[in-house]
Short mmCIF file of C-alpha atoms in Angstrom, two decimals:
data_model
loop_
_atom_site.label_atom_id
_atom_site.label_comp_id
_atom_site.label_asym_id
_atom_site.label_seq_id
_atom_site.Cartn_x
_atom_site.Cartn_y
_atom_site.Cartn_z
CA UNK X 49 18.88 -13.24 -2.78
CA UNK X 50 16.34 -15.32 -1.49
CA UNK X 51 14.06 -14.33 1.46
CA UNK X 52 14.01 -16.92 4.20
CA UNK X 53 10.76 -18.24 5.62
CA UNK X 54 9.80 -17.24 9.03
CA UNK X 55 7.30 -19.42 10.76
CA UNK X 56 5.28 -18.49 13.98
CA UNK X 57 1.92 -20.01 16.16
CA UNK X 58 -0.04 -17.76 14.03
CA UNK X 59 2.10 -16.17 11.04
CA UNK X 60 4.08 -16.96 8.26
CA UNK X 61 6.73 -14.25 7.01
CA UNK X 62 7.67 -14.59 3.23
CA UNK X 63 9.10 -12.56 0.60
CA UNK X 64 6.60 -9.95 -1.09
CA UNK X 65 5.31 -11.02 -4.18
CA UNK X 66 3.57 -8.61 -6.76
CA UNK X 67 0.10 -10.19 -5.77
CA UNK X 68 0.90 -9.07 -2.32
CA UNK X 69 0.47 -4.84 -3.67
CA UNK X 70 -3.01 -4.92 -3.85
CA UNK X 71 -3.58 -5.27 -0.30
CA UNK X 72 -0.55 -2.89 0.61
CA UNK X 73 -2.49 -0.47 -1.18
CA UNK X 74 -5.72 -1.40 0.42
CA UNK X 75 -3.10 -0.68 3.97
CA UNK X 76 -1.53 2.33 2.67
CA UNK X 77 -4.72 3.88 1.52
CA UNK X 78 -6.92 3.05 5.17
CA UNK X 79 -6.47 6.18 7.65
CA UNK X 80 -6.31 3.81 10.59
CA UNK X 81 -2.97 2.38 8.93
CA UNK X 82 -1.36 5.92 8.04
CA UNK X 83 -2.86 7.80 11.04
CA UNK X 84 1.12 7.66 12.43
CA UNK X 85 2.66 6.41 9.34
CA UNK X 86 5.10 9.24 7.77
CA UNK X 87 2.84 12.02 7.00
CA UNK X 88 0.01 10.87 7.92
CA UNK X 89 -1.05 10.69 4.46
CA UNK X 90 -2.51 8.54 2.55
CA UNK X 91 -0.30 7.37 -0.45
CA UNK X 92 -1.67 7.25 -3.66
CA UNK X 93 -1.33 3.86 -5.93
CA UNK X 94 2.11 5.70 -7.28
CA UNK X 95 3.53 6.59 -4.00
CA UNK X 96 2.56 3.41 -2.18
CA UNK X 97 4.16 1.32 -5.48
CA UNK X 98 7.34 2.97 -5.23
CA UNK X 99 6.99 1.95 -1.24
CA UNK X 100 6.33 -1.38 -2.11
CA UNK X 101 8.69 -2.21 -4.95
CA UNK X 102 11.67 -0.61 -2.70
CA UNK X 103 11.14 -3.63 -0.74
CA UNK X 104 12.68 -6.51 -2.41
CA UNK X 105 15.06 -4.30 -3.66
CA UNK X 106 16.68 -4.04 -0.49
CA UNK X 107 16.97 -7.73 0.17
CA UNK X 108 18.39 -7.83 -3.59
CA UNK X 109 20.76 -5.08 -2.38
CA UNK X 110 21.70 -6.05 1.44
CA UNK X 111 20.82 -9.21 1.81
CA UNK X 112 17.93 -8.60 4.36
CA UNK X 113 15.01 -6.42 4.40
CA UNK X 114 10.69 -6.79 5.14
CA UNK X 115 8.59 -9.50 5.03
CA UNK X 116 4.95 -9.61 3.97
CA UNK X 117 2.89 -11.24 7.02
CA UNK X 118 0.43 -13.82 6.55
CA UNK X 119 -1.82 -15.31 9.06
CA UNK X 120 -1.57 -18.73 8.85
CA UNK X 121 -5.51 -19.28 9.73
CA UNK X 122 -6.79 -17.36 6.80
CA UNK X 123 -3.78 -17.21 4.21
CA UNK X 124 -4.06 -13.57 4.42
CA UNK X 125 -1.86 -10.85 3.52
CA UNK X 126 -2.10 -8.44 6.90
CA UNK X 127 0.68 -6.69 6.65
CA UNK X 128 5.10 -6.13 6.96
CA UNK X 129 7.44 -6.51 9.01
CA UNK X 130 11.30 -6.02 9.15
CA UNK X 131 14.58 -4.51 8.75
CA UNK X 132 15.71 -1.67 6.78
CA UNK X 133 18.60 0.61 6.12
CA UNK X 134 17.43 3.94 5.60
CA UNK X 135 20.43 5.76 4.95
CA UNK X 136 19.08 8.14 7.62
CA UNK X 137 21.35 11.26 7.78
CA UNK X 138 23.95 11.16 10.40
CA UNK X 139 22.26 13.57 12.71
CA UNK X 140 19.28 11.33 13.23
CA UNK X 141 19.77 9.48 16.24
CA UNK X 142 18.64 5.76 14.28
CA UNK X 143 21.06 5.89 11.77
CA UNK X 144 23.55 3.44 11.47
CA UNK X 145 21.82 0.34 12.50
CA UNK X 146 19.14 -1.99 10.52
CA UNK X 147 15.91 -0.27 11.88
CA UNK X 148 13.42 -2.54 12.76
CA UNK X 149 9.42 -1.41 11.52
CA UNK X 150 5.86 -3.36 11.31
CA UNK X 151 2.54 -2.50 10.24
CA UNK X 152 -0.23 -4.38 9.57
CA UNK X 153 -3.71 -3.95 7.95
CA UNK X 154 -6.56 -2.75 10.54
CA UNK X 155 -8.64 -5.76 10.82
CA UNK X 156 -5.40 -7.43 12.37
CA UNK X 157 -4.82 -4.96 14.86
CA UNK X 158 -5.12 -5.94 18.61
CA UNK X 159 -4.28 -9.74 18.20
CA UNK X 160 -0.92 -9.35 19.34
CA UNK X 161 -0.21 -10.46 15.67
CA UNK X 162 2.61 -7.33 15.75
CA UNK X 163 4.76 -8.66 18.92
CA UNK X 164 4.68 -12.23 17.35
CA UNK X 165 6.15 -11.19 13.93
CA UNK X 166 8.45 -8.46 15.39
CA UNK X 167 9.72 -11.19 17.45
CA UNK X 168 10.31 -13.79 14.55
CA UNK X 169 12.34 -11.09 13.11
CA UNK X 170 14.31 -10.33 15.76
CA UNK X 171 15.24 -13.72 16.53
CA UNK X 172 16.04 -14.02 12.55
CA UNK X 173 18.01 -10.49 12.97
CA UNK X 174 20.37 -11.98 15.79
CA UNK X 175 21.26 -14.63 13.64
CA UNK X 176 22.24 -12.84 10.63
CA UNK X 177 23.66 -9.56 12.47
CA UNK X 178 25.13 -11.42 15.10
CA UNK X 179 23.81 -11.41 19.40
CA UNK X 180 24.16 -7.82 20.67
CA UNK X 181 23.66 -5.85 17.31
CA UNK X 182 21.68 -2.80 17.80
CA UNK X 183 18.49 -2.19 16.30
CA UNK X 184 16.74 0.57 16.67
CA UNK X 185 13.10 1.69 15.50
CA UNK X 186 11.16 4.72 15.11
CA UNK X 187 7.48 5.25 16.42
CA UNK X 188 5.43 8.21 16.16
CA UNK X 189 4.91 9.91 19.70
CA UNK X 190 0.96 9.00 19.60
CA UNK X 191 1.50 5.51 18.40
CA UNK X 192 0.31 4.05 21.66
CA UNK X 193 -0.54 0.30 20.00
CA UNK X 194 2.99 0.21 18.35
CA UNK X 195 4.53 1.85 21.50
CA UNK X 196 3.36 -1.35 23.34
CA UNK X 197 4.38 -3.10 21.09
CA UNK X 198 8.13 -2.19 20.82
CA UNK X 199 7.93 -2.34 24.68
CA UNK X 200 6.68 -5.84 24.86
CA UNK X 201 9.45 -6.89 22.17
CA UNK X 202 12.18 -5.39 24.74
CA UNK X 203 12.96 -2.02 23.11
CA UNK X 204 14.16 0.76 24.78
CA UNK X 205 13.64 4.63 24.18
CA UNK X 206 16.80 6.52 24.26
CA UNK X 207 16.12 9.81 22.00
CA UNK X 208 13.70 11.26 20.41
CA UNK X 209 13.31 13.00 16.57
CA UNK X 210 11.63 15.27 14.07
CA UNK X 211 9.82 13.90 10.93
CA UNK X 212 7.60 16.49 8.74
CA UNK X 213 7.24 18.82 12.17
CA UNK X 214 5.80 15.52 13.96
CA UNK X 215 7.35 14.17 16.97
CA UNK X 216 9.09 10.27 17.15
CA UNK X 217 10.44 8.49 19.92
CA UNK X 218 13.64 6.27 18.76
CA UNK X 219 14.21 3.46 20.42
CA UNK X 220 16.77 0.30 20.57
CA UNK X 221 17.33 -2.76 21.49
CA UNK X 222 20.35 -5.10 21.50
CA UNK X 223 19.99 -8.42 19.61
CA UNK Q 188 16.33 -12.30 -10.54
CA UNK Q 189 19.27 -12.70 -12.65
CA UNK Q 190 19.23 -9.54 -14.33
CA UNK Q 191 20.66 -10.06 -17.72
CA UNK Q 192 23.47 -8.32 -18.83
CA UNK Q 193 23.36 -6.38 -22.33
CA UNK Q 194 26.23 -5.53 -24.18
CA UNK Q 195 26.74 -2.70 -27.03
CA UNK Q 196 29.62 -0.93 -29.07
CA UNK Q 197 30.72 1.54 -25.72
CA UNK Q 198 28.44 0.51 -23.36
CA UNK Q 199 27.94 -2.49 -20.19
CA UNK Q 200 24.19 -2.34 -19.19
CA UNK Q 201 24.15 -4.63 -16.19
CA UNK Q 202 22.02 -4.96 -12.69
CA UNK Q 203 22.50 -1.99 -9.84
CA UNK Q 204 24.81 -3.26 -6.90
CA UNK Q 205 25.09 -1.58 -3.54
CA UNK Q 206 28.53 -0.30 -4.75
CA UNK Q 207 26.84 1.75 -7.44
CA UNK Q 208 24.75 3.88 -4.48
CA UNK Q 209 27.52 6.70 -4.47
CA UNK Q 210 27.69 7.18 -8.14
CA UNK Q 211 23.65 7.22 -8.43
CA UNK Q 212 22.96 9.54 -5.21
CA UNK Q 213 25.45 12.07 -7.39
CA UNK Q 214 23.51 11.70 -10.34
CA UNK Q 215 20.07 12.59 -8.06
CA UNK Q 216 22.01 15.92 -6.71
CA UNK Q 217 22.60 17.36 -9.91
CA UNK Q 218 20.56 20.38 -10.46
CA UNK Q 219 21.10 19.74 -14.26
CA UNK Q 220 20.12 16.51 -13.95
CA UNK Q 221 16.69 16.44 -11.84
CA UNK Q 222 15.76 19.66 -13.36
CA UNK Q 223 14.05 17.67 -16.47
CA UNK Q 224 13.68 14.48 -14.16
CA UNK Q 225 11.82 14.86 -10.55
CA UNK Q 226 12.61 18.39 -10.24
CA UNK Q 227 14.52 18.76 -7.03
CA UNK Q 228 18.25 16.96 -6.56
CA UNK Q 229 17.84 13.98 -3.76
CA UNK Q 230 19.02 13.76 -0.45
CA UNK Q 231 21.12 10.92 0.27
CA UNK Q 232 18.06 9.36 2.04
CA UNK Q 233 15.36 9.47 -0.77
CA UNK Q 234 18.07 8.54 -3.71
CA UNK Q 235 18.24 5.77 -1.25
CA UNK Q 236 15.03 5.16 -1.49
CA UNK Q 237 14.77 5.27 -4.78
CA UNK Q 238 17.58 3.17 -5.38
CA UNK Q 239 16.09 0.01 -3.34
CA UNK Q 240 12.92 0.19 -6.26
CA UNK Q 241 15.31 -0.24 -9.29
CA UNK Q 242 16.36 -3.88 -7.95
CA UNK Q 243 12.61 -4.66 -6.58
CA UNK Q 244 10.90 -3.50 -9.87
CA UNK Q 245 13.10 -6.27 -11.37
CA UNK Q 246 12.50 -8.84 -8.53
CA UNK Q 247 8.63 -8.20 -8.76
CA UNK Q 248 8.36 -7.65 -12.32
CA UNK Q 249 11.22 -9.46 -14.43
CA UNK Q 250 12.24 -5.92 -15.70
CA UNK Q 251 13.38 -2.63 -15.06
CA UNK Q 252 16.54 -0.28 -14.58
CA UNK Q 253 19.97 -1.20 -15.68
CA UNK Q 254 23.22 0.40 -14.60
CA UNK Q 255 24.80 1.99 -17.73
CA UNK Q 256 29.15 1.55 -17.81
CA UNK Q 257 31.06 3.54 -20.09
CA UNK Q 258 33.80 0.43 -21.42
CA UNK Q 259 36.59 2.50 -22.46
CA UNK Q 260 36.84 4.02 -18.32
CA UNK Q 261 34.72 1.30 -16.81
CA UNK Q 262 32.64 3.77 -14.85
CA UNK Q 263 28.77 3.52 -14.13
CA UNK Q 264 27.54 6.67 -16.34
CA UNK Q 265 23.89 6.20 -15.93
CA UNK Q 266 20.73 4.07 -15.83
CA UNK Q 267 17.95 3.03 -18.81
CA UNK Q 268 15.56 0.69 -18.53
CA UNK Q 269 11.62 0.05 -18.35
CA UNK Q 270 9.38 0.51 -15.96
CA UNK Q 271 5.78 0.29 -14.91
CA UNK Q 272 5.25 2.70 -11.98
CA UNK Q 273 1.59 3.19 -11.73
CA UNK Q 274 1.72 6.99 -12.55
CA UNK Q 275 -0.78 9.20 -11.27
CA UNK Q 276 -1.23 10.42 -15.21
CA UNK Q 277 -3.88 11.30 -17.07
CA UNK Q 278 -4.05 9.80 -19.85
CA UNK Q 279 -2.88 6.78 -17.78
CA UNK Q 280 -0.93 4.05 -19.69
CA UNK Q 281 -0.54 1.56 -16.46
CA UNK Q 282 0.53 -1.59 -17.84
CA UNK Q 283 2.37 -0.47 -21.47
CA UNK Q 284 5.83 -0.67 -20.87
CA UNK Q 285 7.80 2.72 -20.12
CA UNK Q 286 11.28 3.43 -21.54
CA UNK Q 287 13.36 5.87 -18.93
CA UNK Q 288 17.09 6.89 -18.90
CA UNK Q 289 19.09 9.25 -17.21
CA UNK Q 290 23.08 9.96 -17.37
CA UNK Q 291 25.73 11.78 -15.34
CA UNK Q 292 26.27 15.42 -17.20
CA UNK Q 293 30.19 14.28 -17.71
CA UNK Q 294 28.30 11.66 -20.03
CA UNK Q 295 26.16 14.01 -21.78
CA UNK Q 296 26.52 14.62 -25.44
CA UNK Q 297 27.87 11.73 -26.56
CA UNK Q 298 25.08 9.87 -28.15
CA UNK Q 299 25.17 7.37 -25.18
CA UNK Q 300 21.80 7.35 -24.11
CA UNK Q 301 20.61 6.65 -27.90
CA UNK Q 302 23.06 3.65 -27.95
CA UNK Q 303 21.58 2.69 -24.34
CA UNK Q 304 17.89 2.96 -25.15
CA UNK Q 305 18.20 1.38 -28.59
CA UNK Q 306 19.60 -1.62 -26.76
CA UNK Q 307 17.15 -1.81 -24.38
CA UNK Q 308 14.38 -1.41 -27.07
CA UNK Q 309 15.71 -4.31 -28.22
CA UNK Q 310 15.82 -6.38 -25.07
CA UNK Q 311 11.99 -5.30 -24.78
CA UNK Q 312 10.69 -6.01 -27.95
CA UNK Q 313 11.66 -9.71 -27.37
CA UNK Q 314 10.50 -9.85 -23.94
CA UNK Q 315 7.17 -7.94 -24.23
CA UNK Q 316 6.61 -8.57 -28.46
CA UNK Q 317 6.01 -5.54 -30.86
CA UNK Q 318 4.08 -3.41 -28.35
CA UNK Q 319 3.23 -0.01 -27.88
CA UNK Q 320 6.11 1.20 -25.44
CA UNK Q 321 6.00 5.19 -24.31
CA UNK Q 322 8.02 7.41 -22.06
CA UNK Q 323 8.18 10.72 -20.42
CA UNK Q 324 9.72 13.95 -21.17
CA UNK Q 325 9.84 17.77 -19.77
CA UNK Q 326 8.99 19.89 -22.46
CA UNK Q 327 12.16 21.84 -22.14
CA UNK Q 328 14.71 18.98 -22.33
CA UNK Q 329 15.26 19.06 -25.72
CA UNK Q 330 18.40 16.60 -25.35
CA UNK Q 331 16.23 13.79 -24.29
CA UNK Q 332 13.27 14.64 -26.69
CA UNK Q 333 16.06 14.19 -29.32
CA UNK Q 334 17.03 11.00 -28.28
CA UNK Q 335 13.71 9.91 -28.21
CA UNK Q 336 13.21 10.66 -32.03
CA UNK Q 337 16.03 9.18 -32.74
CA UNK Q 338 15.06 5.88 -31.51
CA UNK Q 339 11.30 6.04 -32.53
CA UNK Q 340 9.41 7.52 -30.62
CA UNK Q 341 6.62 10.19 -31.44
CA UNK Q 342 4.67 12.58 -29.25
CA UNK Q 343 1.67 11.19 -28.39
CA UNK Q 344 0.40 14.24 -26.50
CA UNK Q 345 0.90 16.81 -23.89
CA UNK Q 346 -0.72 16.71 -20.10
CA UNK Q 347 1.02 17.76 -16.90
CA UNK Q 348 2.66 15.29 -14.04
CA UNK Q 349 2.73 16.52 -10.81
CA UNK Q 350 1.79 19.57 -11.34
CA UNK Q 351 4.38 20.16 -14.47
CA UNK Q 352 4.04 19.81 -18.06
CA UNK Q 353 4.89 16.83 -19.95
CA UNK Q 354 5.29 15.36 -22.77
CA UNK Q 355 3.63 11.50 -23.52
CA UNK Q 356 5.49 10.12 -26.49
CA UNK Q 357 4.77 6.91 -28.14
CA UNK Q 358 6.35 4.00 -30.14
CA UNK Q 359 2.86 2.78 -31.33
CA UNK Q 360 2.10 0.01 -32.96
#
């Protein structure tokens, strides 16, 4: 499978490469990153390369998946963005649809760098699962900057979920 | 990546596909299974997980995890291959490659994981030269430890990963 290109003002969107894992470490390692990531933990080299290497396996394996973002100005690495099947179980109220998630490094926070490459993806994702597929995503319930951010892109909140006793708010949003 | 595809006397070792997901999230429920490997059987949602890295390690890397078929019944019995997966181990060995394997119980017993692992020995030696290669084994899981000596390897030394004990063995060179 290969990844397509994305191309925006300020970002390119390309396949992860194994040069890309030392600054998704340097991400997964930074509090300001993980603050409302999963745990809330920082990962350890292991954990975040078992994070990192599931990633091309799923566009191997369902023929789309996450895309490393670069910023175009600096050739930079700054973060991911994408679409992934987590197998959630069939109680949690995102499962079944390709569920849309972004983060990106701290020092490109607040650039509106997020809305322009969830919106690149989103246009890809309507092409590829067809206009009006759901996708859904999952933010943590303090996640103010990423709960703009799925508003801005046009998702909408419709339940809300448990993760590791921490609250989420699930949203979707038709393609 | 192509993964290649390695043949032997009873055994297909070829690349995962998403139709091999069922018959790999069993494997990661067996008690009998992840009781030497991991320690607690899988939900559906982490063997998931897990399942995405064994196609990225080879899409990053150029190596990793095959899917191991039994010929005679053409069923997916298990998985071999090599990794390199940064462990958090002390003494680390980041960057020497790391033999793994794992089989359904039904497949247990029947000197397939020798035949597997001696095949992918094989495969690694040409891609990676005569280097040191080493994998990891529970103390207790004498089946594996066996197959290990059978195709070479030697204990290298004992230390604990996550928080259980483990044994480092070595091909060295």
């Amino acid at each position: 499978m290969s990844v397509p290109i994305l191309s925006t003002d300020r970002l390119i969107l390309r396949a992860h490469t194994a040069g890309d894992f030392v600054s998704y470490l340097a991400e997964r390692s930074d509090p300001m990153v993980m603050k409302y990531l999963g745990k809330g933990d920082l990962l350890t080299e292991e954990e975040a390369w078992q994070k990192f290497t599931s990633m091309p396996g799923h566009w191997a394996l369902m023929g789309y998946g996450t895309w490393s973002v670069v910023e175009k100005e600096s050739g930079m690495r700054i973060g991911n963005v994408g679409f992934t099947d987590k197998r959630r179980p069939p109680e949690h109220p995102a499962c079944g649809a390709p569920e849309m998630g972004w983060a990106l490094a701290a020092s490109a926070h607040g650039k509106g760098y997020a809305t322009e490459a969830v919106n690149a993806a989103l246009d890809w994702g309507r092409d590829v699962f067809g206009r009006g597929a759901r996708t859904v995503c999952v933010i943590s319930t303090d996640n103010t900057a990423s709960l703009r951010v799925a508003g801005k892109v046009g998702f909408k909140q419709f339940a809300t979920a448990t993760r590791y006793g921490l609250g989420r708010l699930v949203f979707e949003r038709m393609l | 990546m192509d993964i290649p595809v390695i043949e032997t006397e009873r055994l297909i070792l070829r690349g995962h596909t998403v139709e091999d997901f069922p018959s790999y999230a069993a494997m990661w429920r067996e008690p009998i299974v992840t009781r030497f490997i991991g320690g607690a059987p899988l939900s559906e949602e982490d063997a998931w997980a897990k399942f995405m890295r064994l196609a990225g390690h080879w899409a990053l890397l150029g190596f990793g995890f095959w899917a191991i078929v039994e010929k005679s019944s053409g069923a997916r019995i298990g998985e071999a291959g090599i990794l390199d997966v940064k462990r958090d181990i002390v003494p680390s060995f980041h960057g020497v490659p790391e033999i793994g394997w794992g089989l359904l119980p039904s497949a247990h017993g029947k000197g397939y994981a020798t035949e597997a692992v001696r095949a992918i020995l094989a495969w690694a030696e040409r891609r990676f030269g005569k280097v040191r290669m080493v994998c990891i084994i529970a103390p207790e899981n004498t089946p594996s430890l066996r197959v290990a000596e059978r195709v070479g390897f030697r204990e290298e030394t004992r230390t604990t990963y996550k928080g259980e004990p483990i044994v480092i063995l070595q091909i060295p060179r």
